[in-house]
Amino acid sequence: MVRVIMLSPPGAGKGTHSRWLTRQTGAAHISSGDVLRAEAERGSDLGREVAAYTERGDLVPDELIFRILAPAVVAAAHHTGGYVLDGFPRTMPQALRAAQFGADLALTSNAVIYLTAPEDELVSRLLDRAGRDGRADDTLDIIRHRLAVFTKETAPLVDYYRGRGILIELSTDRSEAEVQADLLDRLQDRGLMPPEPWVATSDHGETAGPIIADDL
Ligand code: AMP
């Protein structure tokens, strides 16, 4: 079963590629951004605390992230045995604690997918998305800040996972179909894809879907 981490700057396509990967494998899609936005929309004290960070494009503190996400990961593992972690971990302390957590629960990640694209391409994709989805943090200033936060806090994880021999690096500066085919090949080479897709495609109207806090 795939247990993968999507490690990418904003706009590189981690959400897009997490979705087909979860459909084809039956692993749970856990999008930290979706979980946090759901918590913020709930308007709880915790949600308001979260929104104060996400609205500025700053990272939510590690302690809060673990409090909110750890139950989702445990539930996912219980339901499916696999996961696609879309947006987590994003700092070295998160990565180290996730590795310990994975080892304790026999849920160690078997691949880390690092999607890249030139910065101007990332900015233009996020501005396009702003027009479509209306995400509050997809404004030019906040996008630039999120990219800087990625470089400072998240980019060091690339070398960490490369050193562990589980990094798959892919350029997404090409069509989505090409990236998908390339990623599929690389996962198959590592024996991480099931021989047949786990669930049908959208013809059957089924998707694994993101796990959000309500599923716990
Ligand atoms: P995303 O949907 O992945 O772009 O995440 C949206 C926002 O949620 C980020 O800009 C952060 O404010 C917050 N966020 C998501 N994942 C994490 C994480 N692992 N650690 C800290 N903050 C996060």
CSV table of C-alpha atoms and ligand atoms in Angstrom, one decimal:
chain,number,residue,atom,x,y,z
A,1,MET,CA,0.0,0.0,0.0
A,2,VAL,CA,1.3,3.5,-0.8
A,3,ARG,CA,2.3,5.6,2.1
A,4,VAL,CA,3.5,8.8,0.5
A,5,ILE,CA,4.3,12.3,1.4
A,6,MET,CA,3.7,15.1,-1.2
A,7,LEU,CA,6.4,17.6,-0.6
A,8,SER,CA,6.0,20.6,-2.9
A,9,PRO,CA,5.9,24.4,-3.1
A,10,PRO,CA,2.4,25.9,-3.4
A,11,GLY,CA,1.1,25.6,-6.9
A,12,ALA,CA,3.3,22.6,-8.0
A,13,GLY,CA,0.3,20.3,-8.1
A,14,LYS,CA,0.3,18.2,-4.9
A,15,GLY,CA,-3.5,18.4,-4.6
A,16,THR,CA,-4.0,17.4,-8.3
A,17,HIS,CA,-1.6,14.4,-8.2
A,18,SER,CA,-2.8,13.3,-4.7
A,19,ARG,CA,-6.3,13.0,-6.0
A,20,TRP,CA,-5.7,10.4,-8.8
A,21,LEU,CA,-3.1,8.6,-6.7
A,22,THR,CA,-5.6,8.0,-3.9
A,23,ARG,CA,-8.3,7.0,-6.4
A,24,GLN,CA,-6.0,4.4,-8.0
A,25,THR,CA,-4.6,3.0,-4.7
A,26,GLY,CA,-7.4,3.3,-2.1
A,27,ALA,CA,-5.0,5.1,0.2
A,28,ALA,CA,-6.5,7.9,2.2
A,29,HIS,CA,-5.9,11.4,1.0
A,30,ILE,CA,-5.1,13.7,3.9
A,31,SER,CA,-4.7,17.3,2.9
A,32,SER,CA,-3.5,19.3,5.8
A,33,GLY,CA,-4.7,22.5,4.1
A,34,ASP,CA,-8.2,21.1,3.7
A,35,VAL,CA,-8.3,19.8,7.3
A,36,LEU,CA,-7.1,23.2,8.6
A,37,ARG,CA,-9.6,25.1,6.4
A,38,ALA,CA,-12.4,22.9,7.6
A,39,GLU,CA,-11.4,23.6,11.2
A,40,ALA,CA,-11.3,27.4,10.5
A,41,GLU,CA,-14.7,27.3,8.9
A,42,ARG,CA,-16.1,25.6,11.9
A,43,GLY,CA,-15.4,28.8,13.8
A,44,SER,CA,-14.2,27.0,16.9
A,45,ASP,CA,-11.5,28.6,19.2
A,46,LEU,CA,-9.1,26.2,17.6
A,47,GLY,CA,-10.3,27.2,14.1
A,48,ARG,CA,-9.8,30.9,14.8
A,49,GLU,CA,-6.3,30.2,16.1
A,50,VAL,CA,-5.6,28.3,12.9
A,51,ALA,CA,-7.1,31.0,10.6
A,52,ALA,CA,-4.8,33.7,12.1
A,53,TYR,CA,-1.8,31.8,10.5
A,54,THR,CA,-3.3,30.5,7.3
A,55,GLU,CA,-4.8,33.9,6.3
A,56,ARG,CA,-1.3,35.4,6.4
A,57,GLY,CA,0.3,32.5,4.6
A,58,ASP,CA,2.3,31.6,7.7
A,59,LEU,CA,2.7,28.0,8.9
A,60,VAL,CA,0.5,26.8,11.7
A,61,PRO,CA,2.7,26.0,14.7
A,62,ASP,CA,3.8,22.3,14.9
A,63,GLU,CA,2.0,21.6,18.1
A,64,LEU,CA,-1.3,22.6,16.7
A,65,ILE,CA,-0.7,20.7,13.5
A,66,PHE,CA,0.0,17.5,15.4
A,67,ARG,CA,-3.1,18.0,17.6
A,68,ILE,CA,-5.3,18.4,14.5
A,69,LEU,CA,-3.7,16.0,12.0
A,70,ALA,CA,-2.4,13.0,14.1
A,71,PRO,CA,-5.9,11.6,14.6
A,72,ALA,CA,-6.6,11.9,10.9
A,73,VAL,CA,-3.5,9.9,10.0
A,74,VAL,CA,-4.2,7.2,12.5
A,75,ALA,CA,-7.8,6.9,11.3
A,76,ALA,CA,-6.7,6.7,7.7
A,77,ALA,CA,-4.2,4.0,8.5
A,78,HIS,CA,-6.9,2.1,10.3
A,79,HIS,CA,-9.3,2.4,7.4
A,80,THR,CA,-7.0,1.8,4.4
A,81,GLY,CA,-3.4,0.9,5.6
A,82,GLY,CA,-2.1,3.7,3.4
A,83,TYR,CA,-2.0,7.4,3.0
A,84,VAL,CA,-1.1,10.3,0.7
A,85,LEU,CA,-0.1,13.1,3.0
A,86,ASP,CA,-0.7,16.3,1.0
A,87,GLY,CA,1.0,19.2,2.7
A,88,PHE,CA,2.4,17.6,5.8
A,89,PRO,CA,5.1,17.5,7.0
A,90,ARG,CA,6.3,21.0,6.2
A,91,THR,CA,9.0,21.7,8.8
A,92,MET,CA,12.0,19.6,10.0
A,93,PRO,CA,10.4,19.2,13.5
A,94,GLN,CA,7.2,17.9,11.8
A,95,ALA,CA,9.3,15.5,9.6
A,96,LEU,CA,11.2,14.1,12.6
A,97,ARG,CA,8.2,13.7,14.7
A,98,ALA,CA,6.2,12.1,11.8
A,99,ALA,CA,9.1,9.7,11.3
A,100,GLN,CA,9.0,8.7,14.9
A,101,PHE,CA,5.2,8.4,14.9
A,102,GLY,CA,5.4,6.3,11.7
A,103,ALA,CA,8.0,3.9,13.2
A,104,ASP,CA,5.9,3.5,16.4
A,105,LEU,CA,2.8,2.6,14.4
A,106,ALA,CA,4.5,0.6,11.6
A,107,LEU,CA,3.3,3.3,9.1
A,108,THR,CA,6.6,4.5,7.8
A,109,SER,CA,6.4,6.5,4.5
A,110,ASN,CA,7.7,4.6,1.5
A,111,ALA,CA,8.1,7.5,-0.9
A,112,VAL,CA,8.3,11.3,-0.8
A,113,ILE,CA,7.1,13.0,-4.0
A,114,TYR,CA,8.8,16.3,-4.6
A,115,LEU,CA,7.1,18.3,-7.4
A,116,THR,CA,8.9,21.3,-8.8
A,117,ALA,CA,8.1,24.2,-11.2
A,118,PRO,CA,9.7,27.6,-11.9
A,119,GLU,CA,8.6,30.2,-9.5
A,120,ASP,CA,6.8,32.4,-12.1
A,121,GLU,CA,4.9,29.4,-13.2
A,122,LEU,CA,3.8,28.6,-9.6
A,123,VAL,CA,2.7,32.2,-9.1
A,124,SER,CA,0.7,32.2,-12.3
A,125,ARG,CA,-1.0,28.9,-11.4
A,126,LEU,CA,-2.0,30.1,-8.0
A,127,LEU,CA,-3.4,33.4,-9.4
A,128,ASP,CA,-5.4,31.3,-11.9
A,129,ARG,CA,-6.7,29.2,-9.0
A,130,ALA,CA,-7.7,32.4,-7.1
A,131,GLY,CA,-10.0,33.2,-10.0
A,132,ARG,CA,-11.6,29.7,-9.9
A,133,ASP,CA,-11.7,28.8,-6.1
A,134,GLY,CA,-11.5,32.1,-4.4
A,135,ARG,CA,-9.0,31.0,-1.8
A,136,ALA,CA,-8.3,33.9,0.6
A,137,ASP,CA,-4.5,33.1,0.7
A,138,ASP,CA,-4.1,33.1,-3.1
A,139,THR,CA,-3.3,36.8,-3.5
A,140,LEU,CA,0.0,38.0,-5.0
A,141,ASP,CA,1.5,39.2,-1.7
A,142,ILE,CA,0.5,36.1,0.3
A,143,ILE,CA,1.5,33.8,-2.5
A,144,ARG,CA,5.0,35.3,-2.5
A,145,HIS,CA,5.1,35.0,1.3
A,146,ARG,CA,4.1,31.3,1.1
A,147,LEU,CA,6.8,30.6,-1.5
A,148,ALA,CA,9.4,32.3,0.8
A,149,VAL,CA,8.1,30.2,3.8
A,150,PHE,CA,8.5,27.1,1.6
A,151,THR,CA,12.1,27.9,0.8
A,152,LYS,CA,12.9,28.6,4.5
A,153,GLU,CA,11.0,26.0,6.4
A,154,THR,CA,10.1,23.2,3.9
A,155,ALA,CA,12.9,23.0,1.3
A,156,PRO,CA,15.3,21.5,3.9
A,157,LEU,CA,13.1,18.4,4.0
A,158,VAL,CA,14.2,17.6,0.4
A,159,ASP,CA,17.7,16.7,1.4
A,160,TYR,CA,16.5,14.9,4.5
A,161,TYR,CA,14.3,12.6,2.5
A,162,ARG,CA,16.9,12.3,-0.3
A,163,GLY,CA,19.3,11.1,2.3
A,164,ARG,CA,16.8,8.5,3.4
A,165,GLY,CA,16.6,7.3,-0.3
A,166,ILE,CA,12.9,7.7,-0.7
A,167,LEU,CA,12.7,11.0,-2.7
A,168,ILE,CA,11.1,11.0,-6.1
A,169,GLU,CA,11.7,14.4,-7.8
A,170,LEU,CA,9.6,15.4,-10.8
A,171,SER,CA,9.3,18.6,-12.8
A,172,THR,CA,5.7,19.7,-13.3
A,173,ASP,CA,6.6,22.2,-15.9
A,174,ARG,CA,4.8,20.1,-18.6
A,175,SER,CA,1.3,18.7,-19.1
A,176,GLU,CA,-0.6,17.2,-16.2
A,177,ALA,CA,-0.9,13.9,-18.1
A,178,GLU,CA,2.8,13.7,-18.7
A,179,VAL,CA,3.5,14.3,-15.0
A,180,GLN,CA,0.9,11.7,-14.0
A,181,ALA,CA,2.4,9.1,-16.4
A,182,ASP,CA,6.0,9.8,-15.2
A,183,LEU,CA,4.9,9.6,-11.5
A,184,LEU,CA,3.0,6.4,-12.1
A,185,ASP,CA,6.1,4.8,-13.8
A,186,ARG,CA,8.3,5.9,-10.9
A,187,LEU,CA,5.9,4.4,-8.3
A,188,GLN,CA,5.6,1.2,-10.3
A,189,ASP,CA,9.4,0.9,-10.5
A,190,ARG,CA,9.4,0.9,-6.7
A,191,GLY,CA,6.6,-1.6,-6.5
A,192,LEU,CA,4.3,0.8,-4.8
A,193,MET,CA,1.3,0.7,-7.2
A,194,PRO,CA,-1.3,-2.1,-7.0
A,195,PRO,CA,-1.3,-4.3,-10.2
A,196,GLU,CA,-4.9,-3.0,-10.9
A,197,PRO,CA,-6.4,0.3,-9.9
A,198,TRP,CA,-8.0,-0.1,-6.6
A,199,VAL,CA,-11.3,1.7,-7.3
A,200,ALA,CA,-12.8,2.7,-10.5
A,201,THR,CA,-12.4,6.1,-11.9
A,202,SER,CA,-15.0,8.8,-11.9
A,203,ASP,CA,-17.2,6.7,-14.3
A,204,HIS,CA,-18.3,4.9,-11.2
A,205,GLY,CA,-18.7,8.1,-9.2
A,206,GLU,CA,-16.3,6.9,-6.5
A,207,THR,CA,-13.3,8.6,-5.0
A,208,ALA,CA,-11.4,8.0,-1.9
A,209,GLY,CA,-11.8,11.7,-1.0
A,210,PRO,CA,-10.0,13.7,1.6
A,211,ILE,CA,-10.3,12.7,5.2
A,212,ILE,CA,-11.4,15.7,7.2
A,213,ALA,CA,-11.9,16.1,10.9
A,214,ASP,CA,-15.5,15.0,10.7
A,215,ASP,CA,-14.5,11.5,9.5
A,216,LEU,CA,-12.7,10.8,12.7
B,1,AMP,P1,-2.2,24.2,1.5
B,1,AMP,O1,-3.6,24.0,1.2
B,1,AMP,O2,-1.4,23.0,1.5
B,1,AMP,O3,-1.6,25.2,0.5
B,1,AMP,O4,-2.0,24.9,2.9
B,1,AMP,C1,-2.7,26.1,3.2
B,1,AMP,C2,-2.1,26.7,4.5
B,1,AMP,O5,-2.4,25.8,5.6
B,1,AMP,C3,-0.6,26.9,4.5
B,1,AMP,O6,-0.3,28.1,3.9
B,1,AMP,C4,-0.4,26.9,6.0
B,1,AMP,O7,-0.8,28.2,6.6
B,1,AMP,C5,-1.3,25.9,6.5
B,1,AMP,N1,-0.7,24.5,6.6
B,1,AMP,C6,-1.0,23.5,5.8
B,1,AMP,N2,-0.2,22.4,6.1
B,1,AMP,C7,0.6,22.8,7.1
B,1,AMP,C8,1.6,22.2,7.9
B,1,AMP,N3,1.9,20.9,7.7
B,1,AMP,N4,2.2,22.9,8.8
B,1,AMP,C9,1.9,24.2,9.1
B,1,AMP,N5,0.9,24.8,8.4
B,1,AMP,C10,0.3,24.2,7.4
